[in-house]
Coordinates of C-alpha atoms and ligand atoms in Angstrom, one line a residue:
M1 CA -29.5 -12.3 17.3
A2 CA -31.0 -8.8 18.2
D3 CA -31.9 -6.4 15.2
D4 CA -28.7 -4.4 14.5
A5 CA -30.2 -0.6 14.8
A6 CA -27.9 0.5 11.8
A7 CA -29.5 -2.5 9.6
P8 CA -31.5 -1.2 6.5
P9 CA -35.1 -1.3 7.8
S10 CA -36.5 -2.9 4.5
P11 CA -34.4 -5.4 2.0
S12 CA -32.3 -4.0 -0.5
A13 CA -29.8 -5.9 -3.3
D14 CA -27.1 -5.1 -0.7
H15 CA -29.3 -7.2 1.8
P16 CA -31.9 -9.0 0.8
L17 CA -34.2 -10.5 2.4
R18 CA -33.1 -13.3 3.6
V19 CA -35.7 -16.7 3.8
A20 CA -35.2 -20.2 4.8
V21 CA -37.9 -22.7 3.3
V22 CA -38.0 -25.7 5.8
G23 CA -39.0 -28.6 2.9
A24 CA -37.8 -29.0 -0.8
G25 CA -40.8 -30.7 -2.0
P26 CA -43.1 -29.3 -4.3
A27 CA -44.6 -26.8 -1.9
G28 CA -41.0 -25.5 -0.9
I29 CA -39.9 -25.3 -4.5
F30 CA -43.1 -23.7 -5.6
T31 CA -42.6 -21.1 -2.7
A32 CA -39.0 -20.5 -3.6
D33 CA -40.2 -20.1 -7.2
A34 CA -42.6 -17.2 -6.0
L35 CA -40.3 -15.8 -4.0
T36 CA -37.5 -15.1 -6.9
R37 CA -39.8 -14.8 -9.8
Q38 CA -40.8 -11.0 -8.0
Q39 CA -39.0 -7.9 -8.4
D40 CA -40.4 -6.1 -5.4
V41 CA -38.4 -7.2 -2.5
P42 CA -35.1 -8.6 -3.6
V43 CA -34.9 -12.1 -1.4
A44 CA -32.1 -14.5 -1.1
V45 CA -34.0 -18.6 -0.3
D46 CA -32.5 -21.2 1.4
L47 CA -34.3 -24.4 0.5
I48 CA -33.7 -26.9 3.7
D49 CA -34.2 -30.6 3.1
R50 CA -33.4 -33.2 6.0
L51 CA -32.7 -35.5 2.7
P52 CA -29.5 -35.1 0.4
T53 CA -31.9 -35.0 -2.1
P54 CA -34.7 -32.1 -3.2
F55 CA -38.1 -32.9 -4.7
G56 CA -40.2 -34.5 -1.6
L57 CA -43.1 -36.8 -2.3
V58 CA -42.3 -36.0 -6.4
R59 CA -39.1 -38.5 -5.7
H60 CA -40.6 -40.3 -3.1
G61 CA -44.6 -40.5 -3.1
I62 CA -45.4 -39.8 -7.3
A63 CA -45.8 -43.5 -8.1
P64 CA -42.1 -44.6 -10.3
D65 CA -44.9 -46.3 -12.6
H66 CA -45.5 -42.7 -13.6
P67 CA -42.4 -41.4 -15.3
R68 CA -44.9 -38.6 -16.9
M69 CA -46.2 -37.6 -13.6
R70 CA -42.6 -37.3 -12.3
A71 CA -41.0 -35.4 -14.9
I72 CA -42.7 -32.6 -13.1
R73 CA -38.7 -32.9 -11.9
D74 CA -37.3 -30.6 -14.8
T75 CA -39.9 -28.6 -14.0
L76 CA -39.0 -27.8 -10.5
H77 CA -35.2 -28.4 -11.0
R78 CA -35.8 -24.5 -13.1
S79 CA -36.7 -23.1 -9.8
L80 CA -33.5 -24.4 -8.1
D81 CA -31.2 -23.7 -10.2
H82 CA -31.9 -20.0 -9.5
P83 CA -29.1 -18.2 -8.8
L84 CA -30.7 -16.7 -5.7
V85 CA -31.8 -20.2 -4.7
R86 CA -29.7 -22.2 -2.5
F87 CA -30.6 -25.7 -1.8
V88 CA -29.6 -27.2 1.5
G89 CA -30.0 -30.8 1.4
N90 CA -29.1 -33.2 4.3
V91 CA -29.9 -30.8 7.0
E92 CA -32.9 -31.9 9.9
V93 CA -34.4 -28.7 11.0
G94 CA -34.5 -29.4 15.2
T95 CA -31.6 -32.0 15.1
D96 CA -29.3 -30.4 13.0
I97 CA -30.1 -26.9 13.8
T98 CA -32.9 -26.0 16.5
L99 CA -35.9 -23.5 14.8
D100 CA -34.7 -20.6 17.4
E101 CA -31.5 -21.1 16.0
L102 CA -32.6 -21.1 12.1
R103 CA -34.8 -18.8 12.7
R104 CA -31.7 -16.1 13.6
H105 CA -29.9 -16.7 10.8
V106 CA -32.6 -15.7 8.8
D107 CA -35.3 -13.2 8.2
A108 CA -38.6 -15.2 7.7
V109 CA -38.9 -19.2 7.8
V110 CA -41.5 -20.7 5.6
Y111 CA -42.6 -24.2 6.5
T112 CA -43.3 -26.7 3.3
Y113 CA -41.9 -29.7 4.9
G114 CA -45.5 -31.6 4.1
A115 CA -47.2 -34.6 6.5
A116 CA -45.5 -37.8 6.1
L117 CA -46.9 -39.5 9.0
D118 CA -49.6 -42.1 8.1
R119 CA -53.0 -42.0 9.6
H120 CA -54.2 -45.2 12.0
L121 CA -57.6 -46.8 11.8
G122 CA -57.5 -47.3 15.4
I123 CA -59.0 -50.9 15.1
D124 CA -57.5 -54.2 16.7
G125 CA -54.3 -56.1 14.9
E126 CA -53.4 -53.1 13.1
D127 CA -50.3 -53.5 14.4
L128 CA -49.6 -57.3 13.4
P129 CA -47.0 -58.3 10.9
G130 CA -48.5 -58.3 7.5
S131 CA -50.4 -54.4 8.2
L132 CA -48.8 -52.1 6.7
A133 CA -49.3 -48.0 6.0
A134 CA -49.4 -47.0 2.4
T135 CA -46.7 -44.2 3.2
E136 CA -44.4 -47.4 4.5
L137 CA -45.2 -49.2 1.2
V138 CA -44.5 -45.8 -0.7
S139 CA -41.5 -45.0 0.7
W140 CA -39.8 -48.1 0.5
Y141 CA -40.8 -48.9 -3.3
C142 CA -40.1 -44.9 -4.2
G143 CA -36.9 -45.9 -2.6
H144 CA -36.7 -43.6 0.9
P145 CA -34.0 -43.5 2.7
D146 CA -35.7 -43.8 6.1
A147 CA -37.8 -46.8 4.5
D148 CA -38.2 -50.1 6.5
R149 CA -37.1 -52.3 4.1
A150 CA -37.0 -55.7 6.4
T151 CA -40.5 -54.9 7.4
V152 CA -42.0 -54.3 3.9
E153 CA -39.8 -57.0 2.5
S154 CA -41.0 -59.6 4.9
A155 CA -45.0 -58.7 4.6
L156 CA -44.2 -58.8 0.8
R157 CA -43.0 -62.3 0.6
R158 CA -46.2 -63.7 1.9
A159 CA -48.8 -61.3 0.6
R160 CA -50.9 -63.6 -1.6
S161 CA -54.2 -62.0 -0.6
V162 CA -53.8 -58.1 -0.8
V163 CA -56.5 -55.8 1.2
V164 CA -55.8 -51.9 0.7
I165 CA -57.8 -49.9 2.9
G166 CA -59.0 -47.0 1.7
V167 CA -60.2 -45.8 -2.2
G168 CA -57.7 -42.3 -2.5
N169 CA -55.4 -41.9 -5.3
V170 CA -52.9 -43.7 -3.1
A171 CA -54.5 -46.4 -2.7
L172 CA -55.3 -47.1 -6.3
D173 CA -51.0 -46.5 -6.5
V174 CA -50.6 -49.2 -4.1
G175 CA -53.3 -52.0 -5.5
R176 CA -51.6 -51.0 -9.3
V177 CA -48.1 -51.6 -8.6
L178 CA -48.5 -54.7 -6.8
A179 CA -50.5 -56.3 -9.4
R180 CA -48.3 -55.3 -11.8
T181 CA -45.9 -57.6 -13.7
A182 CA -42.2 -57.1 -13.3
E183 CA -42.1 -56.6 -16.9
E184 CA -44.8 -53.3 -16.5
L185 CA -41.9 -52.3 -13.6
E186 CA -38.6 -53.2 -15.0
P187 CA -38.3 -49.6 -16.8
T188 CA -38.8 -47.5 -13.8
D189 CA -36.3 -45.6 -11.2
M190 CA -37.5 -48.3 -8.7
P191 CA -34.0 -49.4 -6.6
Q192 CA -33.3 -53.1 -7.9
H193 CA -34.0 -54.6 -4.8
V194 CA -37.3 -53.2 -4.7
L195 CA -38.2 -54.8 -8.0
D196 CA -36.5 -58.1 -7.4
A197 CA -38.9 -58.2 -4.0
L198 CA -42.2 -56.9 -6.1
A199 CA -41.3 -59.8 -8.7
A200 CA -41.2 -62.4 -5.7
A201 CA -44.3 -61.5 -4.0
P202 CA -46.6 -63.8 -4.6
V203 CA -50.1 -61.7 -5.1
E204 CA -52.9 -63.8 -5.9
E205 CA -55.2 -60.8 -5.4
V206 CA -55.7 -57.3 -4.7
T207 CA -59.2 -56.2 -2.7
V208 CA -59.1 -51.9 -2.8
L209 CA -62.0 -51.5 0.1
G210 CA -63.5 -48.6 0.2
R211 CA -65.9 -47.7 3.4
R212 CA -68.4 -45.7 1.4
G213 CA -70.0 -45.8 -1.7
P214 CA -68.1 -45.5 -5.7
A215 CA -69.6 -42.1 -5.3
Q216 CA -67.9 -41.0 -2.5
A217 CA -64.0 -42.3 -3.6
T218 CA -61.8 -39.8 -3.7
F219 CA -59.6 -41.5 -6.8
T220 CA -59.7 -39.7 -10.2
T221 CA -60.9 -40.9 -12.9
Q222 CA -57.6 -40.7 -14.6
E223 CA -56.2 -42.8 -12.1
L224 CA -58.8 -45.3 -11.9
R225 CA -59.2 -45.9 -15.6
E226 CA -55.2 -46.8 -15.5
L227 CA -56.1 -50.1 -13.4
G228 CA -57.8 -51.1 -16.0
E229 CA -54.5 -50.9 -18.4
L230 CA -52.6 -53.8 -16.8
A231 CA -50.7 -56.6 -18.1
R232 CA -52.3 -59.1 -15.9
A233 CA -54.6 -57.6 -14.0
T234 CA -58.4 -57.7 -14.5
V235 CA -60.5 -55.0 -12.2
L236 CA -63.4 -56.9 -11.1
V237 CA -67.0 -54.6 -9.5
D238 CA -69.6 -55.7 -8.4
P239 CA -72.6 -54.2 -10.2
A240 CA -75.2 -54.3 -7.3
E241 CA -72.5 -51.9 -5.4
L242 CA -72.8 -49.4 -8.4
E243 CA -76.9 -48.9 -7.5
L244 CA -77.6 -45.7 -6.4
D245 CA -80.4 -44.5 -4.1
P246 CA -82.2 -41.5 -6.0
A247 CA -80.4 -39.1 -3.4
T248 CA -77.3 -40.2 -4.7
A249 CA -78.1 -40.1 -8.1
E250 CA -79.3 -36.6 -8.8
R251 CA -75.7 -35.5 -7.1
V252 CA -73.8 -37.8 -9.4
A253 CA -75.7 -36.1 -12.3
A254 CA -74.1 -33.0 -11.2
D255 CA -70.9 -33.9 -10.4
R256 CA -68.9 -35.1 -13.7
A257 CA -65.9 -36.3 -12.3
V258 CA -68.3 -38.6 -10.1
A259 CA -70.3 -39.3 -13.3
R260 CA -66.9 -40.4 -14.9
N261 CA -66.2 -42.5 -12.6
L262 CA -69.1 -44.0 -12.0
A263 CA -69.1 -44.7 -15.9
V264 CA -65.7 -46.7 -16.1
L265 CA -66.4 -48.9 -12.6
K266 CA -69.7 -49.5 -14.7
E267 CA -67.7 -50.5 -17.6
W268 CA -65.9 -53.0 -15.5
S269 CA -68.7 -54.4 -13.7
Q270 CA -69.4 -56.6 -16.5
H271 CA -65.6 -58.2 -16.3
R272 CA -65.0 -61.9 -15.6
P273 CA -62.2 -63.1 -14.0
E274 CA -59.4 -63.9 -16.2
P275 CA -57.4 -67.0 -15.9
G276 CA -54.1 -66.4 -15.3
H277 CA -54.5 -62.7 -14.0
V278 CA -55.1 -60.9 -10.8
P279 CA -58.0 -60.4 -9.9
L280 CA -58.2 -56.3 -8.5
R281 CA -61.1 -56.3 -7.0
L282 CA -62.9 -52.7 -6.1
R283 CA -65.6 -53.1 -3.3
F284 CA -67.3 -50.3 -2.2
F285 CA -69.5 -49.8 1.4
R286 CA -67.0 -51.9 3.7
R287 CA -65.6 -50.7 6.8
P288 CA -62.4 -52.4 8.7
V289 CA -63.7 -53.9 11.9
R290 CA -60.5 -55.6 13.1
L291 CA -57.1 -57.6 11.5
I292 CA -57.1 -61.0 12.5
G293 CA -54.0 -63.0 13.3
E294 CA -52.4 -64.7 15.9
D295 CA -48.5 -63.8 14.8
R296 CA -49.6 -62.1 11.5
V297 CA -52.4 -61.1 9.9
T298 CA -54.5 -63.5 8.3
A299 CA -57.8 -62.2 7.3
I300 CA -59.4 -58.8 7.9
E301 CA -63.2 -58.6 9.3
V302 CA -65.0 -55.8 7.8
E303 CA -68.9 -54.3 8.2
R304 CA -71.2 -53.8 5.5
T305 CA -71.8 -50.2 5.4
A306 CA -75.1 -47.7 4.4
V307 CA -74.2 -44.1 3.3
D308 CA -76.6 -41.6 5.8
D309 CA -78.2 -38.2 4.3
E310 CA -74.9 -36.3 5.9
G311 CA -72.5 -38.8 3.1
R312 CA -71.1 -40.7 6.4
A313 CA -70.5 -44.4 6.3
V314 CA -72.9 -46.3 8.8
G315 CA -72.8 -49.8 10.2
T316 CA -75.0 -51.9 9.7
G317 CA -73.7 -54.9 11.6
E318 CA -73.5 -57.5 9.0
L319 CA -70.2 -58.6 9.3
E320 CA -67.8 -60.8 6.5
V321 CA -64.1 -61.9 6.8
L322 CA -61.7 -61.4 3.8
P323 CA -58.5 -63.6 3.8
A324 CA -55.6 -61.1 3.8
D325 CA -51.8 -61.8 4.2
L326 CA -51.2 -58.3 3.6
V327 CA -53.4 -55.1 4.7
V328 CA -52.2 -52.1 3.7
R329 CA -54.0 -48.5 5.2
S330 CA -54.2 -46.2 2.9
V331 CA -55.9 -44.3 4.7
G332 CA -54.4 -40.7 4.4
Y333 CA -51.3 -38.9 5.7
L334 CA -50.7 -36.7 8.7
G335 CA -48.5 -33.5 9.3
T336 CA -46.3 -34.0 12.6
P337 CA -45.0 -30.9 14.0
L338 CA -41.1 -29.6 14.5
P339 CA -39.6 -29.2 17.4
G340 CA -41.1 -25.2 18.5
L341 CA -43.4 -25.7 16.7
P342 CA -46.8 -26.8 17.0
V343 CA -49.3 -28.6 14.8
D344 CA -53.1 -29.0 15.7
E345 CA -53.5 -33.1 16.1
R346 CA -56.4 -33.7 14.7
S347 CA -55.9 -32.1 11.6
G348 CA -51.9 -32.7 11.2
T349 CA -51.2 -29.1 10.6
V350 CA -50.1 -25.8 10.9
R351 CA -52.6 -23.1 12.3
H352 CA -52.3 -20.2 10.1
E353 CA -53.9 -16.9 8.2
D354 CA -53.9 -16.7 5.0
G355 CA -50.2 -18.7 5.2
R356 CA -49.4 -16.4 8.0
V357 CA -48.4 -18.8 11.0
L358 CA -50.8 -18.3 14.3
R359 CA -48.8 -18.5 17.8
D360 CA -51.3 -17.7 20.2
G361 CA -53.6 -17.3 18.1
R362 CA -51.9 -14.2 16.4
P363 CA -49.7 -14.1 13.5
S364 CA -46.1 -14.9 14.6
P365 CA -43.7 -12.3 12.9
G366 CA -41.7 -13.8 10.0
E367 CA -43.4 -17.5 10.2
Y368 CA -44.7 -18.7 6.9
V369 CA -46.6 -22.2 6.2
A370 CA -47.4 -24.2 2.7
G371 CA -48.6 -27.0 1.0
W372 CA -49.9 -29.8 2.9
I373 CA -48.7 -28.8 6.1
K374 CA -50.8 -25.7 5.7
R375 CA -53.7 -26.9 4.3
G376 CA -53.8 -31.0 5.0
P377 CA -52.8 -33.7 2.6
S378 CA -55.0 -33.1 -0.3
G379 CA -54.7 -32.2 -4.3
V380 CA -52.3 -32.9 -6.9
V381 CA -48.4 -31.2 -7.1
G382 CA -49.6 -28.1 -8.9
H383 CA -52.2 -27.5 -6.1
N384 CA -49.0 -26.3 -4.3
K385 CA -48.3 -23.7 -6.9
H386 CA -51.2 -21.7 -6.0
D387 CA -51.1 -22.4 -2.0
A388 CA -47.1 -21.3 -2.2
R389 CA -48.3 -17.9 -4.1
E390 CA -50.7 -16.8 -2.1
T391 CA -48.0 -17.5 1.2
V392 CA -45.8 -15.6 -0.7
A393 CA -48.2 -12.5 -1.6
G394 CA -48.6 -12.4 2.5
L395 CA -45.2 -12.2 3.3
L396 CA -43.8 -10.2 0.3
A397 CA -46.8 -7.6 1.7
D398 CA -45.3 -8.1 5.6
A399 CA -41.8 -7.1 3.7
A400 CA -43.4 -4.2 2.3
D401 CA -45.0 -2.4 5.0
G402 CA -41.9 -3.1 7.5
T403 CA -43.4 -6.1 9.7
L404 CA -40.6 -8.3 8.5
R405 CA -37.5 -6.5 8.5
V406 CA -33.9 -7.7 7.0
R407 CA -31.6 -8.3 10.5
G408 CA -28.0 -6.8 10.9
P409 CA -25.6 -9.0 9.4
V410 CA -25.4 -12.6 10.7
D411 CA -23.1 -15.8 10.2
D412 CA -24.1 -17.7 7.0
L413 CA -26.3 -20.6 7.5
V414 CA -24.4 -23.6 5.8
H415 CA -20.9 -22.1 7.5
T416 CA -23.1 -22.4 10.9
L417 CA -23.8 -26.3 9.8
Q418 CA -20.4 -27.2 8.3
A419 CA -18.7 -25.6 11.7
R420 CA -20.9 -28.1 13.9
G421 CA -19.6 -30.9 11.4
A422 CA -23.0 -31.4 9.7
E423 CA -22.7 -31.9 6.2
P424 CA -25.2 -29.8 4.0
V425 CA -25.9 -31.1 0.4
L426 CA -25.9 -28.2 -2.0
L427 CA -27.1 -27.8 -5.4
E428 CA -23.5 -29.1 -7.2
D429 CA -23.6 -32.1 -4.9
W430 CA -27.6 -32.9 -5.9
R431 CA -26.2 -32.8 -9.0
A432 CA -23.5 -35.6 -8.1
I433 CA -26.4 -37.7 -6.7
D434 CA -28.1 -37.2 -9.6
A435 CA -25.5 -38.2 -12.0
A436 CA -24.8 -41.1 -10.3
E437 CA -28.4 -42.1 -10.4
Q438 CA -28.3 -42.1 -14.1
A439 CA -24.7 -44.0 -14.5
L440 CA -26.8 -46.8 -12.0
G441 CA -29.7 -47.0 -14.2
A442 CA -27.6 -47.0 -17.0
T443 CA -25.9 -50.1 -16.3
R444 CA -29.5 -52.2 -16.6
G445 CA -30.4 -49.7 -19.6
R446 CA -33.1 -47.4 -17.1
A447 CA -32.8 -43.7 -17.2
R448 CA -32.3 -43.8 -13.9
T449 CA -32.2 -45.7 -10.9
T450 CA -32.8 -44.5 -7.3
M451 CA -30.4 -44.7 -4.7
H452 CA -32.0 -45.8 -1.4
E453 CA -29.7 -45.6 1.2
R454 CA -28.9 -41.8 2.4
E455 CA -24.8 -43.3 2.9
A456 CA -24.7 -44.2 -0.5
L457 CA -26.3 -40.7 -1.3
L458 CA -23.6 -39.3 0.3
A459 CA -21.4 -41.0 -1.2
A460 CA -22.1 -40.1 -4.1
V461 CA -21.3 -36.7 -3.4
R462 CA -18.1 -37.1 -1.3
A463 CA -16.9 -39.4 -4.4
A464 CA -17.4 -36.1 -6.7
A465 CA -16.1 -34.0 -4.2
A466 CA -13.0 -35.7 -3.9
R467 CA -12.3 -35.9 -8.2
Ligands
NAP1 P1 -57.6 -39.5 0.3 O1 -57.7 -39.4 -1.3 O2 -58.0 -38.5 1.6 O3 -58.2 -41.1 0.9 C1 -58.6 -41.5 1.8 C2 -59.3 -42.7 1.4 O4 -58.8 -43.1 3.1 C3 -60.4 -42.2 1.4 O5 -61.3 -43.8 0.7 C4 -61.0 -42.3 2.7 O6 -62.5 -42.4 2.9 C5 -60.9 -43.6 3.5 N1 -60.4 -43.3 4.9 C6 -59.9 -42.6 5.4 N2 -59.8 -43.0 7.2 C7 -60.6 -44.1 6.9 C8 -61.3 -44.9 8.1 N3 -60.8 -45.1 9.1 N4 -61.4 -46.5 7.4 C9 -61.6 -46.3 6.3 N5 -61.1 -46.0 5.3 C10 -60.7 -44.4 5.6 O7 -55.5 -39.2 0.3 P2 -55.0 -40.2 -0.1 O8 -54.9 -41.3 -1.4 O9 -53.9 -40.4 0.8 O10 -54.4 -38.8 -1.1 C11 -53.3 -37.8 -0.3 C12 -53.5 -36.9 -1.5 O11 -53.3 -37.0 -2.8 C13 -54.9 -36.8 -2.8 O12 -55.5 -35.2 -3.0 C14 -54.7 -37.4 -3.6 O13 -55.4 -37.0 -5.2 C15 -53.3 -37.0 -4.5 N6 -52.4 -38.5 -4.7 C16 -52.7 -37.9 -6.3 C17 -52.1 -38.7 -7.1 C18 -52.3 -38.7 -8.7 O14 -52.8 -37.7 -8.7 N7 -52.2 -39.7 -9.3 C19 -51.6 -39.8 -6.7 C20 -51.7 -40.1 -5.3 C21 -52.1 -39.5 -4.6 P3 -63.7 -41.4 3.1 O15 -63.8 -40.5 2.0 O16 -64.7 -42.3 3.3 O17 -63.0 -41.0 4.4

C-alpha cells in the first residue's frame, strides 16, 4: 500500500504509529512495554507470535523446576494487558502472512523472535538416535507444541549414562532436571507425560562436560549451587581439574563471579559418591570427538584439552571413551531467518545498527530488531529490557524526525488474517488457555499443568468462545 498523501505525516492520537512486534517472548513484551510506557509518540502495538501462547522462553525455556524465575510471567502479563497492546498469537509470519504483507499493515516492525535452533557440534555420530540437542529436550519438558515427543521419549527410555556437552546454564538445567527425583518434579507445571517419562527414565549417572576449564565455564553461581541441593544426586568434581596455572589464577582473583564458581566447585571436589544417589559429574578440559554406536549412541569419545593463552581449548591428543546412552549437546542456540529477513549465518543474528535493521549495509526504514535475534543467545531475561529500550529509542527517534511516518488507512491485521482462514488467538483467548491449564493442574493439586498440543490449546480457546 503506497503512502497516502492525505495521511498525517506524524503519529497522533487518532492515527497512532502502528507497530508489529514479531515474537511474544520477553524481548517482544519488553519492546511493547517500552513503546507503551512513553507519551511522546502515540502507538498501537500488535504483539504477534506463531504459538497460541505468549512468553516465549519464559514458558518454553526457563526450567519448570525454577518457579520463581518463571514467575516473571506475572510482570510480563502486565505489559500484555496494556490497552494499546494487542496479543495476536497462532500467527506465523512467512506462512499465515508474508513479511511484505505484514509491513503493509503497519508502520514499523520489530523482530523479537529469538533464536530457536540449536548449534551442532559437527562431529561423527551426532545424528545417531540417543543424541539430542538441549533445545529438543528443553522444548519437550516445557511442553512446547513442536517438541518431538517420540524422539525424546525413546532416547530417555534407555538413558542410563547421560553426557551433557557444554557448561552453560542450559547444560546445568538439563543435567539437573535429569538428576531430579520424580517427587522433586511432581509440583512443576510439566505436562503429565513428561513427568511420567522422566520418572521412568533409568538415569544412573549424569556427566556435564566442558571443553575448557572451570574458570571459562559460562554457568552462573546461583545455578551452579543449585546442583548441590538435589534430593538424590551428588555432584562430583575432580580436584585436579581445579588446579589453576598462574595466569588463570590471576584472572580468577580479579573476577568475582568466576572466583565464586571455583569456590563452589572446590567444596564439591571433597564429595565422595553416595550410595543410592545419582553421581552428577562436572568434568572439564574434555572436547567431544565423536559419538560411538551402530544403531544408537553407546559412548562418546572425548579428547583432553588445555586452554591456550588466548583462552581457546587446544587438543592434547589424549583420547578417552565415556559410556553414554544419551548425549545432549548444550552448545548454544542459533537464530534463523524469517522468510524475507536475512540473518547472518555465522552469528545467527540480524544485522543492525542500534536496533535498526540493516539491509545492504543501510538502515531499512521501519524495521527494527531486539532480543536474541539482535544480540545473540546470551543473557538472562532481564537483559532484554535494556536491549528493547535501546531499539525502541531508535524507533521513537525515527518517528520524531519523520523517518517513520504513519501510513494512510490500512486493513486491520486481525481482520485480514481471519478473512484468509487463519485463527489468531487474542488476549481473551489466551486467558481461556491460561484458565484451562490452571484447571488441568488443579486436578492433581498443582498450580498449573502446561498443555503441550497446539490442538488442545486451540480447543480451550474454541470451548471458551462457544460458552
Ligand atoms: P552458553 O552459556 O553460551 O553455553 C554454551 C556452552 O557450550 C559453553 O560451555 C561452550 O563452551 C559450549 N560449547 C560451544 N560449542 C562447543 C563445542 N563445539 N564443543 C563443546 N562445547 C561447546 O549458552 P547456553 O547454556 O545455551 O545459555 C544461553 C543463555 O541463556 C546464557 O546467557 C545463559 O546464561 C542463559 N540461561 C540462563 C539461565 C538461568 O539464569 N537460570 C538458564 C538457562 C539459560 P565455550 O565457552 O568453550 O565456547
